[in-house]
Every structure is written in C-alpha cells, then in structure tokens.
mmCIF file with all atom_site columns, C-alpha atoms in Angstrom:
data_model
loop_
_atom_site.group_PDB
_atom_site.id
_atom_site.type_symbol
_atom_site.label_atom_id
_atom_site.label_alt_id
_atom_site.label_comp_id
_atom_site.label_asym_id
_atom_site.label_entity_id
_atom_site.label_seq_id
_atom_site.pdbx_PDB_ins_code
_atom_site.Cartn_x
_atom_site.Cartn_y
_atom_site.Cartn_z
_atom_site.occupancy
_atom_site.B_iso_or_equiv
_atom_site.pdbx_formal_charge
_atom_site.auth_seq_id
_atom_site.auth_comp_id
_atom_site.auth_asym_id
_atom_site.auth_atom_id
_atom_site.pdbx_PDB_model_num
ATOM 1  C CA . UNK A 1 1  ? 129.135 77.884  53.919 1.00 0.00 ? 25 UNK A CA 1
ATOM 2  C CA . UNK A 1 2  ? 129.390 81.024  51.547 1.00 0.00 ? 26 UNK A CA 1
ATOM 3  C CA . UNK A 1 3  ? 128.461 80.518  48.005 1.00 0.00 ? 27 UNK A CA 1
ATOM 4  C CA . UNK A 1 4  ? 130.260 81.447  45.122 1.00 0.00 ? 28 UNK A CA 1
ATOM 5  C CA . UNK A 1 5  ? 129.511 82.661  42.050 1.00 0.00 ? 29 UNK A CA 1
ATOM 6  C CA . UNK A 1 6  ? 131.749 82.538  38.382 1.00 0.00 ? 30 UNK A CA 1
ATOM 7  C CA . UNK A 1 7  ? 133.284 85.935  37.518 1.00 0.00 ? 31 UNK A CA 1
ATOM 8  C CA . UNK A 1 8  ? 130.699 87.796  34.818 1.00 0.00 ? 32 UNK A CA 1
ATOM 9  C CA . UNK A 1 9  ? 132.228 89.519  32.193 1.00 0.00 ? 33 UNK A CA 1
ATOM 10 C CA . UNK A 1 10 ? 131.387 93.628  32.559 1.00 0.00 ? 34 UNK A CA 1
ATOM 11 C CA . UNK A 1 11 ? 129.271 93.239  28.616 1.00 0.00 ? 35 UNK A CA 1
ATOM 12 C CA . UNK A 1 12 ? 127.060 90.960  30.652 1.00 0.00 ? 36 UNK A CA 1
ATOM 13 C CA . UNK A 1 13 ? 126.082 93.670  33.179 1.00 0.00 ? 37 UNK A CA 1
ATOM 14 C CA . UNK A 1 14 ? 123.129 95.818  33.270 1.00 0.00 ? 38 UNK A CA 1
ATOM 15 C CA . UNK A 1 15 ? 123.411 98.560  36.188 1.00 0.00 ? 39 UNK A CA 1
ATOM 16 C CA . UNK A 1 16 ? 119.415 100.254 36.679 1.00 0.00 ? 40 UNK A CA 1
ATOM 17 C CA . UNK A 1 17 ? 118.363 103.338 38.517 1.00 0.00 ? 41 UNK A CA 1
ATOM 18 C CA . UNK A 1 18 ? 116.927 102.983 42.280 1.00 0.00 ? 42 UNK A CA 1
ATOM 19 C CA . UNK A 1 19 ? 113.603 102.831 42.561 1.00 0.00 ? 43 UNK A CA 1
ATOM 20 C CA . UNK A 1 20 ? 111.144 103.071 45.490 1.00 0.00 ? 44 UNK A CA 1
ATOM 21 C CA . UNK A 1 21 ? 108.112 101.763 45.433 1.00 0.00 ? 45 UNK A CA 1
ATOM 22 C CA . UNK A 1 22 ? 105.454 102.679 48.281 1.00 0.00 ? 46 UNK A CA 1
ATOM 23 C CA . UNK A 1 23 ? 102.869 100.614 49.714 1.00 0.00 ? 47 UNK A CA 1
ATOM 24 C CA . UNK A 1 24 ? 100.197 102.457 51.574 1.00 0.00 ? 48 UNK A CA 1
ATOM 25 C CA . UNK A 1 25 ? 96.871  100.783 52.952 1.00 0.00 ? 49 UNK A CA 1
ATOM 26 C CA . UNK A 1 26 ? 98.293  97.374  52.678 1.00 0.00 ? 50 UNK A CA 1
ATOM 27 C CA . UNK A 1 27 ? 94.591  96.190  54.402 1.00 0.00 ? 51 UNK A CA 1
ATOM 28 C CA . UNK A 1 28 ? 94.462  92.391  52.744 1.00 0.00 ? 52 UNK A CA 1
ATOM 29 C CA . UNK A 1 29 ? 93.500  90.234  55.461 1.00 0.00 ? 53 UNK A CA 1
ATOM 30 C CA . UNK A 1 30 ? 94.138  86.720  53.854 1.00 0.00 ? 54 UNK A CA 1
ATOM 31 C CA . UNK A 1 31 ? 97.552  85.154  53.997 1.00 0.00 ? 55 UNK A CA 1
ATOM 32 C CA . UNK A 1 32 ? 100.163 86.811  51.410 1.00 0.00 ? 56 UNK A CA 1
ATOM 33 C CA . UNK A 1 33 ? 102.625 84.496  49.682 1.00 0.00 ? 57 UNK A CA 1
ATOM 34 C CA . UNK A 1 34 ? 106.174 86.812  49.126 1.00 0.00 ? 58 UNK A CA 1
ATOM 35 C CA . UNK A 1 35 ? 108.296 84.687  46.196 1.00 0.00 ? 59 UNK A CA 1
ATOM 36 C CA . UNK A 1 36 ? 111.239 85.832  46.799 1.00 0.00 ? 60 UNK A CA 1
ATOM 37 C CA . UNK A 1 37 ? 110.902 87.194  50.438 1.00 0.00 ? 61 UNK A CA 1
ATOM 38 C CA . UNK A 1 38 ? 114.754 86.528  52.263 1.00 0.00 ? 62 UNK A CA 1
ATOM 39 C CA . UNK A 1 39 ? 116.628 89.490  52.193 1.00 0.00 ? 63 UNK A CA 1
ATOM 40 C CA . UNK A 1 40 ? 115.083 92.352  53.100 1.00 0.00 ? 64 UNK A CA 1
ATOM 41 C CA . UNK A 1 41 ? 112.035 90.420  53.793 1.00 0.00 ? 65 UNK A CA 1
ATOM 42 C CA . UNK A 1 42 ? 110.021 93.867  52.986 1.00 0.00 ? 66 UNK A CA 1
ATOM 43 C CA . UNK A 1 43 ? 106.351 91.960  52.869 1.00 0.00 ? 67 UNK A CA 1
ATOM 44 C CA . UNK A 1 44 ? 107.267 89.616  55.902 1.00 0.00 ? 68 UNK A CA 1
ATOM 45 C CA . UNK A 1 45 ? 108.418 92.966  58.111 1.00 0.00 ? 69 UNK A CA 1
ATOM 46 C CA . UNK A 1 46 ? 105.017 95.164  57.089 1.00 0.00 ? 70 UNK A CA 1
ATOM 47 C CA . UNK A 1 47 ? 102.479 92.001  57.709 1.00 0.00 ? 71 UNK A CA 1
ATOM 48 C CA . UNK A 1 48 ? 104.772 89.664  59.848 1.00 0.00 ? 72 UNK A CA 1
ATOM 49 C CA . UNK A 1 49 ? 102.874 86.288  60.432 1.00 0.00 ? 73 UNK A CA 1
ATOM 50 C CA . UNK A 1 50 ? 99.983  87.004  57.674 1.00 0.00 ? 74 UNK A CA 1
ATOM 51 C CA . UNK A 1 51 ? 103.025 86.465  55.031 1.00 0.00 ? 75 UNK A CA 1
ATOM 52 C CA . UNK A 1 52 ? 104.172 83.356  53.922 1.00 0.00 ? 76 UNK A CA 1
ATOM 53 C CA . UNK A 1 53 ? 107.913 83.800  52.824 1.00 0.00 ? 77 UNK A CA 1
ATOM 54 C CA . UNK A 1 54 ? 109.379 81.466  49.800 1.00 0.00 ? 78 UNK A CA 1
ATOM 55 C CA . UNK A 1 55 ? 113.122 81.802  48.624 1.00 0.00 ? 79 UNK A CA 1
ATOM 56 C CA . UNK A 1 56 ? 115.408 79.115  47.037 1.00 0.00 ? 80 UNK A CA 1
ATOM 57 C CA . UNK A 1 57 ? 118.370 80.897  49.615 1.00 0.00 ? 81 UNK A CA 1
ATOM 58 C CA . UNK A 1 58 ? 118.292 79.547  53.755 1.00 0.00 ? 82 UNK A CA 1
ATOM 59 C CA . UNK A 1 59 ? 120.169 81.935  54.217 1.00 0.00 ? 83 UNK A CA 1
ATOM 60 C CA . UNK A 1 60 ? 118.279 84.523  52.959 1.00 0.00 ? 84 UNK A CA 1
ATOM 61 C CA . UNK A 1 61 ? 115.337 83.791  54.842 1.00 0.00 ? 85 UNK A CA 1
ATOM 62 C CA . UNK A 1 62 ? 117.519 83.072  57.732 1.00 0.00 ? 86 UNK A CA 1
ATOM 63 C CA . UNK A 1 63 ? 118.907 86.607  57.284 1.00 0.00 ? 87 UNK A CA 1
ATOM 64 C CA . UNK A 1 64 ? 115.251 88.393  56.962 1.00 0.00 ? 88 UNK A CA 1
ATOM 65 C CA . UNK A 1 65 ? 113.221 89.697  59.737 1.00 0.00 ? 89 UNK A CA 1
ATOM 66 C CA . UNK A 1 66 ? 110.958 87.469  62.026 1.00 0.00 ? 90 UNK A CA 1
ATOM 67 C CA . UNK A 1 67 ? 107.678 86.820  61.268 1.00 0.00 ? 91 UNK A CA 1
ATOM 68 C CA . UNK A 1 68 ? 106.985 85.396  58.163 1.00 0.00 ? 92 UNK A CA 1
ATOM 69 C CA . UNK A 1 69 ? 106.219 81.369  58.021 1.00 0.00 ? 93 UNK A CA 1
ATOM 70 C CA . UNK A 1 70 ? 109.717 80.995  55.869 1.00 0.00 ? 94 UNK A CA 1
ATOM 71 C CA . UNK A 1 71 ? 109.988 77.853  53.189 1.00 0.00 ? 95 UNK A CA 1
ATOM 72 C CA . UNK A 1 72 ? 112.604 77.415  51.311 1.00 0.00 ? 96 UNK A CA 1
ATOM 73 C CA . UNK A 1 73 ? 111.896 76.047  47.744 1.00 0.00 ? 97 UNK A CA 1
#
C-alpha cells in the first residue's frame, strides 16, 4: 500500500543545503532510543541491537537495516 500525499504548492517549500554530520567514538554502552530511525536507520546500522528504533512509518523501519529492536509509534 503506497501512501499519498496532497500536492504542496512551490511558496510552501523550503529546499536546505546538505549537511553531514560525523559521529566518531560513539562508545555509550546503554541502550540508545533513535526517534525517527526507518529510513536510513543511521543509529540502528552503527550500534545495531544496542538501538531501539521508533518511527510512525512500517515501512520505514521495514525498509532500514537489521538490527535495531524496531516499534512503530
């Protein structure tokens, strides 16, 4: 089932530059809650079953990378 969205007019668009952001010595070793975390699933590829991953999308999470515990709320 694809989901659709209503047509936004172009004045309602906001287009932003890339950015990267880089995580080095990610060393927490308690569980790490990623709101947000289908998709890419960034957090839930760089600390697989330490992450818990929460998205209101299945198939987001569906979609993102195994290992994450993967809720969707």
């Amino acid at each position: 089932m694809e989901e659709h969205h209503p047509e936004i007019s172009e004045d309602r668009l906001f287009f932003f530059e890339q950015e990267e952001v880089i995580i080095e010595g990610f060393n927490d070793s308690d569980l790490i809650l990623d709101i947000g975390g289908g998709g890419e699933g960034i957090i839930g590829k760089l600390k697989g079953r330490q992450a818990i991953a929460i998205d209101s999308s299945k198939r987001e999470l569906e979609e993102a990378a195994p290992g994450p515990l993967k809720i969707v709320m």
